[in-house]
Amino acid sequence: MKNFVFISPNFPTNYWLFCRELKKNGLNVLGIGDAPYEELTQDLKDSLNEYYKVDSLEDYDAVYRAVAFLIFKHGRIDWLESNNEYWLERDARLRTDFHITSGFQTDDIPRIKYKSKMKEYYRQAGIPVARYHLVDTPKRCLEFIAEVGYPVVVKPDNGVGASHTFKLKSDEDLYRFFEFKWPGTQYIMEEFIDGEVNSYDAIIDSRGEPMFETGNVTPMSIMDIVNNADNSIYYILKDLPEDTRRAGRATVKSFGVKSRFVHFEFFRLTRDQGLGKKGDIVALEVNMRPCGGFTPDMIDFAHSTDVYKIWADMIAFDRSTMPVGQHTYCAYAGRRDGKNFAMSHTDIMKKYGSHMRMVDRMPDALADAMGNQMYVATFATKEELDEFYQDVLSANQ
């Protein structure tokens, strides 16, 4: 029996489903987390063969000792994953330290976590990338801005989501950024790209071939959603465009991805600019884990399938017979608390109840990027999808 260590299996709350499918496939599923065992849901408890609680997942020594104990008790660990962006570096370090070869190692981290390093591999895949400058002094930054023009985007070179990301429109903004930036953090400055975010989401087998592919579109900037406390929207595409599929597969090959669930982000240009024509695909960043929040569930709703099972089948068998059924759009709308909306919750449910697949409050840890009150619904046409967003997010005049 193969041993699988799942780091933080209780967060996000839907990740117990990965554990369930692993256990169904005959793996010995061993969880490590910082939540007390009695606080785990019964579904998660039933999906684990053993759970080891640490005081803090931030404490590497504690997690290291947990893995060592599980090896002592169960034998060699075959897989170790969290499927969580926040723990990718920790996962790689643990694999390296315990000689677990079924995933990224410490030496792999720079090219999959540092935005400046990713660009080389995107270029190798033949995908254009934004010009950039690693932030050092205001003078050098101004020289870069003189080359590309305002606005520019500045964010941590190794960061999660849109945390501490700035759009600078003037010299005044630049000097203000230098006052507020985190000390000791390397930032990357990039030319601004007018585009909507299009993703390639896939489960890749041990040969680097896709077992399942889809994609989503984020019409609004996550950076603006976080910084301006805007509402949040994105949707799973009914059908993946061929240019996104080609770009995604080329990126898989360039980065040497094997045996992973991935979420690659691209810009689709909304106007002609230096990097290409309107509609062209431009690189943004790679994420070597599933798209966050409840996106795996949304993918299931959009394609009448089960990506938790497909992923677990990849781990256990390197193939899957899970069918993919009827394709629809699956929309996410995240309302921000404190805003005055034209339609009440009751109105929304009355009109769209038959389309709803999930209605819930978002955890505080995800609310900055995802909104506070979320609605997930499926639609057969783009016109229905657009009407839904109009109704759910329109402000009361």
mmCIF file of C-alpha atoms in Angstrom:
data_model
loop_
_atom_site.group_PDB
_atom_site.id
_atom_site.type_symbol
_atom_site.label_atom_id
_atom_site.label_comp_id
_atom_site.label_asym_id
_atom_site.label_seq_id
_atom_site.Cartn_x
_atom_site.Cartn_y
_atom_site.Cartn_z
ATOM 1 C CA MET A 1 0.000 0.000 0.000
ATOM 2 C CA LYS A 2 1.363 3.427 -0.971
ATOM 3 C CA ASN A 3 1.676 6.051 1.731
ATOM 4 C CA PHE A 4 0.429 9.555 0.952
ATOM 5 C CA VAL A 5 1.050 12.478 3.328
ATOM 6 C CA PHE A 6 -1.479 15.285 2.818
ATOM 7 C CA ILE A 7 -0.423 18.578 4.406
ATOM 8 C CA SER A 8 -3.294 20.707 5.808
ATOM 9 C CA PRO A 9 -6.106 18.438 4.565
ATOM 10 C CA ASN A 10 -8.744 20.575 6.317
ATOM 11 C CA PHE A 11 -8.053 23.838 4.422
ATOM 12 C CA PRO A 12 -9.440 24.760 2.020
ATOM 13 C CA THR A 13 -12.506 23.005 3.374
ATOM 14 C CA ASN A 14 -13.188 21.144 0.115
ATOM 15 C CA TYR A 15 -9.766 19.446 0.083
ATOM 16 C CA TRP A 16 -11.029 16.519 2.104
ATOM 17 C CA LEU A 17 -12.398 15.309 -1.228
ATOM 18 C CA PHE A 18 -8.847 14.749 -2.514
ATOM 19 C CA CYS A 19 -8.221 12.596 0.561
ATOM 20 C CA ARG A 20 -11.466 10.663 0.105
ATOM 21 C CA GLU A 21 -10.611 9.711 -3.461
ATOM 22 C CA LEU A 22 -7.059 8.736 -2.519
ATOM 23 C CA LYS A 23 -8.369 6.429 0.193
ATOM 24 C CA LYS A 24 -10.946 4.945 -2.181
ATOM 25 C CA ASN A 25 -8.040 4.143 -4.529
ATOM 26 C CA GLY A 26 -6.325 2.131 -1.811
ATOM 27 C CA LEU A 27 -3.709 4.615 -0.597
ATOM 28 C CA ASN A 28 -2.788 4.992 3.072
ATOM 29 C CA VAL A 29 -3.744 8.654 3.588
ATOM 30 C CA LEU A 30 -1.848 10.388 6.405
ATOM 31 C CA GLY A 31 -2.812 13.952 7.295
ATOM 32 C CA ILE A 32 -0.671 16.575 9.013
ATOM 33 C CA GLY A 33 -2.366 19.765 10.189
ATOM 34 C CA ASP A 34 -2.606 22.267 13.022
ATOM 35 C CA ALA A 35 -6.341 21.875 13.718
ATOM 36 C CA PRO A 36 -7.317 19.647 16.659
ATOM 37 C CA TYR A 37 -8.560 16.248 15.521
ATOM 38 C CA GLU A 38 -11.933 16.777 17.165
ATOM 39 C CA GLU A 39 -12.457 19.902 15.016
ATOM 40 C CA LEU A 40 -12.060 17.987 11.741
ATOM 41 C CA THR A 41 -15.265 17.194 9.884
ATOM 42 C CA GLN A 42 -16.453 13.627 10.020
ATOM 43 C CA ASP A 43 -16.030 13.411 6.243
ATOM 44 C CA LEU A 44 -12.332 14.277 6.583
ATOM 45 C CA LYS A 45 -11.810 11.905 9.519
ATOM 46 C CA ASP A 46 -13.325 9.099 7.438
ATOM 47 C CA SER A 47 -10.982 9.996 4.547
ATOM 48 C CA LEU A 48 -7.763 9.713 6.582
ATOM 49 C CA ASN A 49 -6.030 6.621 7.899
ATOM 50 C CA GLU A 50 -4.167 8.719 10.462
ATOM 51 C CA TYR A 51 -3.908 12.381 11.475
ATOM 52 C CA TYR A 52 -0.917 14.022 13.164
ATOM 53 C CA LYS A 53 -1.545 17.400 14.785
ATOM 54 C CA VAL A 54 1.235 19.975 15.047
ATOM 55 C CA ASP A 55 0.994 23.227 16.983
ATOM 56 C CA SER A 56 1.801 25.236 13.848
ATOM 57 C CA LEU A 57 2.339 24.297 10.224
ATOM 58 C CA GLU A 58 4.684 27.308 10.066
ATOM 59 C CA ASP A 59 7.092 25.410 12.360
ATOM 60 C CA TYR A 60 9.212 23.374 9.960
ATOM 61 C CA ASP A 61 10.855 21.313 12.688
ATOM 62 C CA ALA A 62 7.453 20.270 14.012
ATOM 63 C CA VAL A 63 6.226 19.212 10.567
ATOM 64 C CA TYR A 64 9.542 17.450 9.907
ATOM 65 C CA ARG A 65 9.124 15.447 13.124
ATOM 66 C CA ALA A 66 5.562 14.605 12.112
ATOM 67 C CA VAL A 67 6.714 13.175 8.773
ATOM 68 C CA ALA A 68 9.522 11.275 10.525
ATOM 69 C CA PHE A 69 7.036 9.726 12.944
ATOM 70 C CA LEU A 70 4.734 8.675 10.107
ATOM 71 C CA ILE A 71 7.670 7.073 8.278
ATOM 72 C CA PHE A 72 8.649 5.208 11.484
ATOM 73 C CA LYS A 73 5.079 3.929 11.848
ATOM 74 C CA HIS A 74 4.032 3.341 8.224
ATOM 75 C CA GLY A 75 7.247 3.021 6.240
ATOM 76 C CA ARG A 76 8.500 4.969 3.226
ATOM 77 C CA ILE A 77 6.369 7.900 2.054
ATOM 78 C CA ASP A 78 5.509 7.668 -1.642
ATOM 79 C CA TRP A 79 3.767 11.045 -2.044
ATOM 80 C CA LEU A 80 3.631 14.296 -0.086
ATOM 81 C CA GLU A 81 1.361 17.141 -1.212
ATOM 82 C CA SER A 82 -0.771 20.004 0.051
ATOM 83 C CA ASN A 83 -2.132 21.169 -3.332
ATOM 84 C CA ASN A 84 -1.874 24.617 -1.735
ATOM 85 C CA GLU A 85 0.179 27.546 -3.051
ATOM 86 C CA TYR A 86 1.117 28.654 0.454
ATOM 87 C CA TRP A 87 2.863 25.370 1.258
ATOM 88 C CA LEU A 88 4.550 24.608 -2.094
ATOM 89 C CA GLU A 89 8.027 25.506 -0.833
ATOM 90 C CA ARG A 90 7.463 23.600 2.395
ATOM 91 C CA ASP A 91 6.276 20.558 0.440
ATOM 92 C CA ALA A 92 9.398 20.652 -1.752
ATOM 93 C CA ARG A 93 11.723 20.970 1.230
ATOM 94 C CA LEU A 94 10.092 18.022 2.980
ATOM 95 C CA ARG A 95 10.324 15.898 -0.166
ATOM 96 C CA THR A 96 13.991 16.765 -0.545
ATOM 97 C CA ASP A 97 14.823 16.114 3.106
ATOM 98 C CA PHE A 98 13.019 12.745 3.134
ATOM 99 C CA HIS A 99 14.019 11.667 -0.416
ATOM 100 C CA ILE A 100 10.414 11.597 -1.657
ATOM 101 C CA THR A 101 10.961 11.800 -5.411
ATOM 102 C CA SER A 102 7.341 12.058 -6.643
ATOM 103 C CA GLY A 103 7.195 15.842 -6.812
ATOM 104 C CA PHE A 104 9.097 19.110 -7.003
ATOM 105 C CA GLN A 105 12.291 19.352 -4.965
ATOM 106 C CA THR A 106 13.917 22.370 -3.321
ATOM 107 C CA ASP A 107 16.042 23.025 -6.427
ATOM 108 C CA ASP A 108 12.853 23.318 -8.520
ATOM 109 C CA ILE A 109 11.307 26.092 -6.434
ATOM 110 C CA PRO A 110 12.882 29.193 -8.063
ATOM 111 C CA ARG A 111 11.412 28.495 -11.525
ATOM 112 C CA ILE A 112 7.930 27.673 -10.210
ATOM 113 C CA LYS A 113 7.614 30.309 -7.471
ATOM 114 C CA TYR A 114 9.607 33.383 -8.574
ATOM 115 C CA LYS A 115 7.802 35.401 -11.208
ATOM 116 C CA SER A 116 11.085 36.644 -12.706
ATOM 117 C CA LYS A 117 12.351 33.062 -13.135
ATOM 118 C CA MET A 118 9.123 31.863 -14.745
ATOM 119 C CA LYS A 119 9.620 34.182 -17.693
ATOM 120 C CA GLU A 120 12.548 32.216 -19.113
ATOM 121 C CA TYR A 121 10.455 29.045 -19.300
ATOM 122 C CA TYR A 122 7.504 30.849 -20.837
ATOM 123 C CA ARG A 123 9.876 32.200 -23.490
ATOM 124 C CA GLN A 124 11.121 28.665 -24.155
ATOM 125 C CA ALA A 125 7.481 27.705 -24.736
ATOM 126 C CA GLY A 126 7.234 30.485 -27.337
ATOM 127 C CA ILE A 127 4.870 32.626 -25.258
ATOM 128 C CA PRO A 128 5.479 36.402 -24.974
ATOM 129 C CA VAL A 129 6.206 37.829 -21.512
ATOM 130 C CA ALA A 130 5.960 41.350 -20.085
ATOM 131 C CA ARG A 131 9.180 43.318 -19.710
ATOM 132 C CA TYR A 132 10.280 43.554 -16.093
ATOM 133 C CA HIS A 133 12.723 45.051 -13.627
ATOM 134 C CA LEU A 134 13.670 43.662 -10.222
ATOM 135 C CA VAL A 135 13.062 46.585 -7.882
ATOM 136 C CA ASP A 136 16.209 48.097 -6.429
ATOM 137 C CA THR A 137 16.404 51.901 -6.286
ATOM 138 C CA PRO A 138 13.900 54.600 -7.301
ATOM 139 C CA LYS A 139 16.398 55.878 -9.869
ATOM 140 C CA ARG A 140 16.726 52.498 -11.586
ATOM 141 C CA CYS A 141 12.967 51.985 -11.469
ATOM 142 C CA LEU A 142 12.420 55.348 -13.140
ATOM 143 C CA GLU A 143 14.841 54.334 -15.898
ATOM 144 C CA PHE A 144 12.757 51.188 -16.506
ATOM 145 C CA ILE A 145 9.525 53.212 -16.468
ATOM 146 C CA ALA A 146 11.020 55.613 -19.000
ATOM 147 C CA GLU A 147 11.379 52.587 -21.292
ATOM 148 C CA VAL A 148 7.926 51.006 -20.834
ATOM 149 C CA GLY A 149 5.801 53.948 -19.629
ATOM 150 C CA TYR A 150 3.200 54.205 -16.892
ATOM 151 C CA PRO A 151 1.303 52.423 -15.525
ATOM 152 C CA VAL A 152 3.463 49.624 -14.137
ATOM 153 C CA VAL A 153 2.572 46.784 -11.777
ATOM 154 C CA VAL A 154 4.741 45.983 -8.755
ATOM 155 C CA LYS A 155 4.393 42.833 -6.649
ATOM 156 C CA PRO A 156 6.551 40.447 -4.605
ATOM 157 C CA ASP A 157 8.677 38.300 -6.899
ATOM 158 C CA ASN A 158 7.693 35.323 -4.762
ATOM 159 C CA GLY A 159 4.139 36.008 -3.666
ATOM 160 C CA VAL A 160 0.761 34.347 -3.261
ATOM 161 C CA GLY A 161 -2.256 35.767 -5.082
ATOM 162 C CA ALA A 162 -2.448 39.558 -5.316
ATOM 163 C CA SER A 163 -1.023 40.231 -1.873
ATOM 164 C CA HIS A 164 0.886 43.562 -1.716
ATOM 165 C CA THR A 165 0.449 44.234 -5.441
ATOM 166 C CA PHE A 166 0.431 47.836 -6.672
ATOM 167 C CA LYS A 167 -0.486 49.593 -9.901
ATOM 168 C CA LEU A 168 1.714 52.689 -10.170
ATOM 169 C CA LYS A 169 0.535 55.531 -12.421
ATOM 170 C CA SER A 170 2.983 58.330 -11.577
ATOM 171 C CA ASP A 171 6.320 59.197 -9.985
ATOM 172 C CA GLU A 172 4.367 60.108 -6.860
ATOM 173 C CA ASP A 173 2.930 56.575 -6.735
ATOM 174 C CA LEU A 174 6.428 55.155 -7.136
ATOM 175 C CA TYR A 175 7.866 57.090 -4.201
ATOM 176 C CA ARG A 176 4.842 56.185 -2.095
ATOM 177 C CA PHE A 177 5.410 52.511 -2.931
ATOM 178 C CA PHE A 178 8.961 52.735 -1.606
ATOM 179 C CA GLU A 179 7.527 54.022 1.681
ATOM 180 C CA PHE A 180 5.065 51.135 2.049
ATOM 181 C CA LYS A 181 6.837 48.123 0.541
ATOM 182 C CA TRP A 182 7.738 45.257 2.814
ATOM 183 C CA PRO A 183 11.382 45.420 3.982
ATOM 184 C CA GLY A 184 13.533 42.502 2.932
ATOM 185 C CA THR A 185 11.133 41.456 0.156
ATOM 186 C CA GLN A 186 12.243 41.353 -3.479
ATOM 187 C CA TYR A 187 9.654 43.008 -5.725
ATOM 188 C CA ILE A 188 9.262 42.724 -9.472
ATOM 189 C CA MET A 189 8.095 45.663 -11.607
ATOM 190 C CA GLU A 190 6.382 44.835 -14.913
ATOM 191 C CA GLU A 191 4.925 46.781 -17.783
ATOM 192 C CA PHE A 192 1.148 46.962 -17.551
ATOM 193 C CA ILE A 193 -0.822 44.673 -19.858
ATOM 194 C CA ASP A 194 -4.400 45.389 -20.904
ATOM 195 C CA GLY A 195 -5.969 41.967 -20.871
ATOM 196 C CA GLU A 196 -8.314 39.567 -19.147
ATOM 197 C CA VAL A 197 -6.863 36.587 -17.301
ATOM 198 C CA ASN A 198 -7.415 33.269 -19.074
ATOM 199 C CA SER A 199 -6.240 30.100 -17.357
ATOM 200 C CA TYR A 200 -5.235 26.602 -18.332
ATOM 201 C CA ASP A 201 -6.256 24.118 -15.642
ATOM 202 C CA ALA A 202 -5.149 20.536 -16.103
ATOM 203 C CA ILE A 203 -4.251 17.276 -14.435
ATOM 204 C CA ILE A 204 -0.947 16.043 -15.858
ATOM 205 C CA ASP A 205 0.265 12.426 -15.771
ATOM 206 C CA SER A 206 3.759 11.072 -15.116
ATOM 207 C CA ARG A 207 4.718 11.491 -18.797
ATOM 208 C CA GLY A 208 3.767 15.166 -18.849
ATOM 209 C CA GLU A 209 0.560 14.500 -20.813
ATOM 210 C CA PRO A 210 -2.825 15.998 -19.875
ATOM 211 C CA MET A 211 -5.437 13.642 -18.450
ATOM 212 C CA PHE A 212 -8.001 16.442 -18.162
ATOM 213 C CA GLU A 213 -8.045 20.065 -19.374
ATOM 214 C CA THR A 214 -10.252 23.085 -18.892
ATOM 215 C CA GLY A 215 -9.853 26.799 -18.249
ATOM 216 C CA ASN A 216 -11.397 29.835 -16.640
ATOM 217 C CA VAL A 217 -11.700 33.552 -17.358
ATOM 218 C CA THR A 218 -11.352 36.408 -14.859
ATOM 219 C CA PRO A 219 -12.724 39.554 -16.543
ATOM 220 C CA MET A 220 -11.763 41.701 -13.535
ATOM 221 C CA SER A 221 -8.257 42.141 -12.147
ATOM 222 C CA ILE A 222 -7.646 40.184 -8.936
ATOM 223 C CA MET A 223 -5.277 43.005 -7.980
ATOM 224 C CA ASP A 224 -8.128 45.521 -8.230
ATOM 225 C CA ILE A 225 -10.518 43.207 -6.389
ATOM 226 C CA VAL A 226 -8.117 42.962 -3.438
ATOM 227 C CA ASN A 227 -6.861 46.553 -3.395
ATOM 228 C CA ASN A 228 -10.239 48.198 -4.043
ATOM 229 C CA ALA A 229 -12.410 45.729 -2.106
ATOM 230 C CA ASP A 230 -14.383 45.063 -5.299
ATOM 231 C CA ASN A 231 -16.773 42.227 -5.949
ATOM 232 C CA SER A 232 -15.230 39.110 -7.470
ATOM 233 C CA ILE A 233 -16.198 37.247 -10.636
ATOM 234 C CA TYR A 234 -14.741 34.488 -12.768
ATOM 235 C CA TYR A 235 -16.140 31.562 -14.679
ATOM 236 C CA ILE A 236 -15.207 28.128 -15.959
ATOM 237 C CA LEU A 237 -15.331 28.055 -19.737
ATOM 238 C CA LYS A 238 -17.781 25.806 -21.501
ATOM 239 C CA ASP A 239 -15.043 24.856 -23.967
ATOM 240 C CA LEU A 240 -11.310 25.527 -23.743
ATOM 241 C CA PRO A 241 -10.056 27.683 -26.656
ATOM 242 C CA GLU A 242 -7.449 25.969 -28.812
ATOM 243 C CA ASP A 243 -4.865 28.744 -28.373
ATOM 244 C CA THR A 244 -5.108 28.427 -24.580
ATOM 245 C CA ARG A 245 -4.796 24.653 -24.881
ATOM 246 C CA ARG A 246 -1.668 24.989 -27.029
ATOM 247 C CA ALA A 247 -0.123 27.545 -24.673
ATOM 248 C CA GLY A 248 -0.925 25.416 -21.640
ATOM 249 C CA ARG A 249 0.544 22.241 -23.114
ATOM 250 C CA ALA A 250 3.679 24.085 -24.254
ATOM 251 C CA THR A 251 4.078 25.498 -20.729
ATOM 252 C CA VAL A 252 3.731 22.017 -19.218
ATOM 253 C CA LYS A 253 6.584 20.805 -21.423
ATOM 254 C CA SER A 254 8.783 23.845 -20.804
ATOM 255 C CA PHE A 255 8.471 23.624 -17.002
ATOM 256 C CA GLY A 256 8.820 19.834 -16.977
ATOM 257 C CA VAL A 257 5.525 19.272 -15.170
ATOM 258 C CA LYS A 258 4.661 15.703 -14.261
ATOM 259 C CA SER A 259 2.022 14.152 -11.986
ATOM 260 C CA ARG A 260 0.368 17.400 -10.923
ATOM 261 C CA PHE A 261 -2.797 19.452 -10.946
ATOM 262 C CA VAL A 262 -1.808 22.834 -12.460
ATOM 263 C CA HIS A 263 -3.307 26.298 -12.912
ATOM 264 C CA PHE A 264 -1.437 28.411 -15.486
ATOM 265 C CA GLU A 265 -2.438 32.026 -16.033
ATOM 266 C CA PHE A 266 -2.258 34.000 -19.267
ATOM 267 C CA PHE A 267 -3.427 37.409 -20.410
ATOM 268 C CA ARG A 268 -5.696 37.561 -23.440
ATOM 269 C CA LEU A 269 -4.952 41.026 -24.824
ATOM 270 C CA THR A 270 -7.937 43.373 -24.959
ATOM 271 C CA ARG A 271 -6.220 45.777 -27.377
ATOM 272 C CA ASP A 272 -3.245 45.843 -29.735
ATOM 273 C CA GLN A 273 -0.048 46.564 -27.797
ATOM 274 C CA GLY A 274 3.665 45.893 -27.919
ATOM 275 C CA LEU A 275 3.342 42.225 -26.959
ATOM 276 C CA GLY A 276 0.796 41.359 -29.637
ATOM 277 C CA LYS A 277 -2.552 41.936 -31.247
ATOM 278 C CA LYS A 278 -5.928 42.063 -29.528
ATOM 279 C CA GLY A 279 -6.940 38.498 -28.611
ATOM 280 C CA ASP A 280 -3.370 37.148 -28.411
ATOM 281 C CA ILE A 281 -2.172 35.077 -25.446
ATOM 282 C CA VAL A 282 0.605 36.504 -23.217
ATOM 283 C CA ALA A 283 2.219 34.826 -20.199
ATOM 284 C CA LEU A 284 1.260 35.829 -16.656
ATOM 285 C CA GLU A 285 2.364 33.173 -14.134
ATOM 286 C CA VAL A 286 2.320 29.466 -13.358
ATOM 287 C CA ASN A 287 0.729 27.897 -10.302
ATOM 288 C CA MET A 288 1.689 24.302 -9.632
ATOM 289 C CA ARG A 289 -1.530 23.438 -7.801
ATOM 290 C CA PRO A 290 -5.280 23.523 -8.408
ATOM 291 C CA CYS A 291 -6.954 26.889 -8.872
ATOM 292 C CA GLY A 292 -7.943 28.149 -5.425
ATOM 293 C CA GLY A 293 -11.123 28.182 -3.414
ATOM 294 C CA PHE A 294 -14.000 26.121 -4.762
ATOM 295 C CA THR A 295 -12.740 26.103 -8.356
ATOM 296 C CA PRO A 296 -12.327 22.291 -8.446
ATOM 297 C CA ASP A 297 -16.040 21.968 -7.590
ATOM 298 C CA MET A 298 -16.882 24.542 -10.260
ATOM 299 C CA ILE A 299 -14.927 22.523 -12.816
ATOM 300 C CA ASP A 300 -16.970 19.477 -11.828
ATOM 301 C CA PHE A 301 -20.223 21.420 -12.262
ATOM 302 C CA ALA A 302 -19.122 22.790 -15.652
ATOM 303 C CA HIS A 303 -18.091 19.448 -17.103
ATOM 304 C CA SER A 304 -20.202 16.878 -15.230
ATOM 305 C CA THR A 305 -17.116 15.142 -13.904
ATOM 306 C CA ASP A 306 -15.026 14.733 -10.720
ATOM 307 C CA VAL A 307 -11.533 16.238 -10.813
ATOM 308 C CA TYR A 308 -10.855 15.075 -7.251
ATOM 309 C CA LYS A 309 -11.181 11.517 -8.536
ATOM 310 C CA ILE A 310 -9.223 12.171 -11.740
ATOM 311 C CA TRP A 311 -6.376 13.615 -9.658
ATOM 312 C CA ALA A 312 -6.449 10.676 -7.220
ATOM 313 C CA ASP A 313 -6.546 8.260 -10.165
ATOM 314 C CA MET A 314 -3.444 9.997 -11.550
ATOM 315 C CA ILE A 315 -1.693 9.453 -8.206
ATOM 316 C CA ALA A 316 -2.736 5.828 -7.855
ATOM 317 C CA PHE A 317 -2.887 4.544 -11.446
ATOM 318 C CA ASP A 318 -1.458 7.280 -13.729
ATOM 319 C CA ARG A 319 -4.687 7.112 -15.731
ATOM 320 C CA SER A 320 -8.409 7.615 -15.174
ATOM 321 C CA THR A 321 -11.654 6.342 -16.626
ATOM 322 C CA MET A 322 -13.696 9.137 -15.006
ATOM 323 C CA PRO A 323 -16.063 10.401 -17.702
ATOM 324 C CA VAL A 324 -16.475 14.032 -18.707
ATOM 325 C CA GLY A 325 -20.087 14.849 -19.461
ATOM 326 C CA GLN A 326 -22.119 17.790 -20.725
ATOM 327 C CA HIS A 327 -20.257 21.098 -20.877
ATOM 328 C CA THR A 328 -21.693 24.341 -19.473
ATOM 329 C CA TYR A 329 -20.391 27.636 -18.144
ATOM 330 C CA CYS A 330 -19.948 27.735 -14.376
ATOM 331 C CA ALA A 331 -20.018 31.230 -12.879
ATOM 332 C CA TYR A 332 -18.613 32.463 -9.582
ATOM 333 C CA ALA A 333 -19.912 35.728 -8.127
ATOM 334 C CA GLY A 334 -18.498 36.992 -4.845
ATOM 335 C CA ARG A 335 -20.357 39.880 -3.226
ATOM 336 C CA ARG A 336 -18.463 42.205 -0.898
ATOM 337 C CA ASP A 337 -20.036 42.958 2.472
ATOM 338 C CA GLY A 338 -21.072 46.576 2.960
ATOM 339 C CA LYS A 339 -22.092 47.226 -0.637
ATOM 340 C CA ASN A 340 -25.665 48.135 -1.567
ATOM 341 C CA PHE A 341 -26.956 45.739 -4.235
ATOM 342 C CA ALA A 342 -30.015 46.115 -6.438
ATOM 343 C CA MET A 343 -31.121 42.509 -5.957
ATOM 344 C CA SER A 344 -31.500 40.956 -2.528
ATOM 345 C CA HIS A 345 -30.322 37.450 -1.713
ATOM 346 C CA THR A 346 -33.961 36.340 -1.805
ATOM 347 C CA ASP A 347 -34.446 37.880 -5.254
ATOM 348 C CA ILE A 348 -31.349 36.154 -6.585
ATOM 349 C CA MET A 349 -32.392 32.756 -5.283
ATOM 350 C CA LYS A 350 -35.914 33.193 -6.640
ATOM 351 C CA LYS A 351 -34.657 33.951 -10.165
ATOM 352 C CA TYR A 352 -31.599 31.687 -10.292
ATOM 353 C CA GLY A 353 -32.314 28.952 -7.758
ATOM 354 C CA SER A 354 -32.542 26.246 -10.427
ATOM 355 C CA HIS A 355 -29.084 27.249 -11.711
ATOM 356 C CA MET A 356 -27.363 27.415 -8.319
ATOM 357 C CA ARG A 357 -24.772 24.820 -7.391
ATOM 358 C CA MET A 358 -23.243 26.459 -4.299
ATOM 359 C CA VAL A 359 -24.328 29.344 -2.064
ATOM 360 C CA ASP A 360 -22.165 30.067 0.952
ATOM 361 C CA ARG A 361 -20.061 32.477 2.980
ATOM 362 C CA MET A 362 -16.377 32.556 2.055
ATOM 363 C CA PRO A 363 -13.765 31.919 4.780
ATOM 364 C CA ASP A 364 -12.048 35.099 5.941
ATOM 365 C CA ALA A 365 -8.711 33.798 4.621
ATOM 366 C CA LEU A 366 -10.124 33.783 1.064
ATOM 367 C CA ALA A 367 -12.503 36.744 1.256
ATOM 368 C CA ASP A 368 -10.007 39.428 0.154
ATOM 369 C CA ALA A 369 -9.783 37.894 -3.310
ATOM 370 C CA MET A 370 -13.114 36.067 -3.464
ATOM 371 C CA GLY A 371 -15.672 38.325 -1.764
ATOM 372 C CA ASN A 372 -17.725 37.477 1.327
ATOM 373 C CA GLN A 373 -20.945 35.989 -0.034
ATOM 374 C CA MET A 374 -20.512 33.632 -2.941
ATOM 375 C CA TYR A 375 -22.844 32.238 -5.566
ATOM 376 C CA VAL A 376 -21.889 29.470 -7.992
ATOM 377 C CA ALA A 377 -24.267 28.761 -10.878
ATOM 378 C CA THR A 378 -24.216 26.981 -14.250
ATOM 379 C CA PHE A 379 -25.516 28.290 -17.578
ATOM 380 C CA ALA A 380 -25.779 26.857 -21.066
ATOM 381 C CA THR A 381 -25.005 30.145 -22.862
ATOM 382 C CA LYS A 382 -22.727 33.165 -22.452
ATOM 383 C CA GLU A 383 -25.786 35.439 -22.633
ATOM 384 C CA GLU A 384 -27.323 33.790 -19.574
ATOM 385 C CA LEU A 385 -23.979 34.037 -17.766
ATOM 386 C CA ASP A 386 -23.702 37.769 -18.475
ATOM 387 C CA GLU A 387 -27.270 38.416 -17.299
ATOM 388 C CA PHE A 388 -26.530 36.577 -14.041
ATOM 389 C CA TYR A 389 -23.512 38.772 -13.328
ATOM 390 C CA GLN A 390 -25.492 41.890 -14.158
ATOM 391 C CA ASP A 391 -28.254 40.934 -11.729
ATOM 392 C CA VAL A 392 -26.075 39.721 -8.865
ATOM 393 C CA LEU A 393 -23.506 42.530 -8.852
ATOM 394 C CA SER A 394 -25.419 45.647 -9.948
ATOM 395 C CA ALA A 395 -25.492 48.378 -7.298
ATOM 396 C CA ASN A 396 -28.736 49.850 -6.039
ATOM 397 C CA GLN A 397 -29.133 53.248 -7.672
#
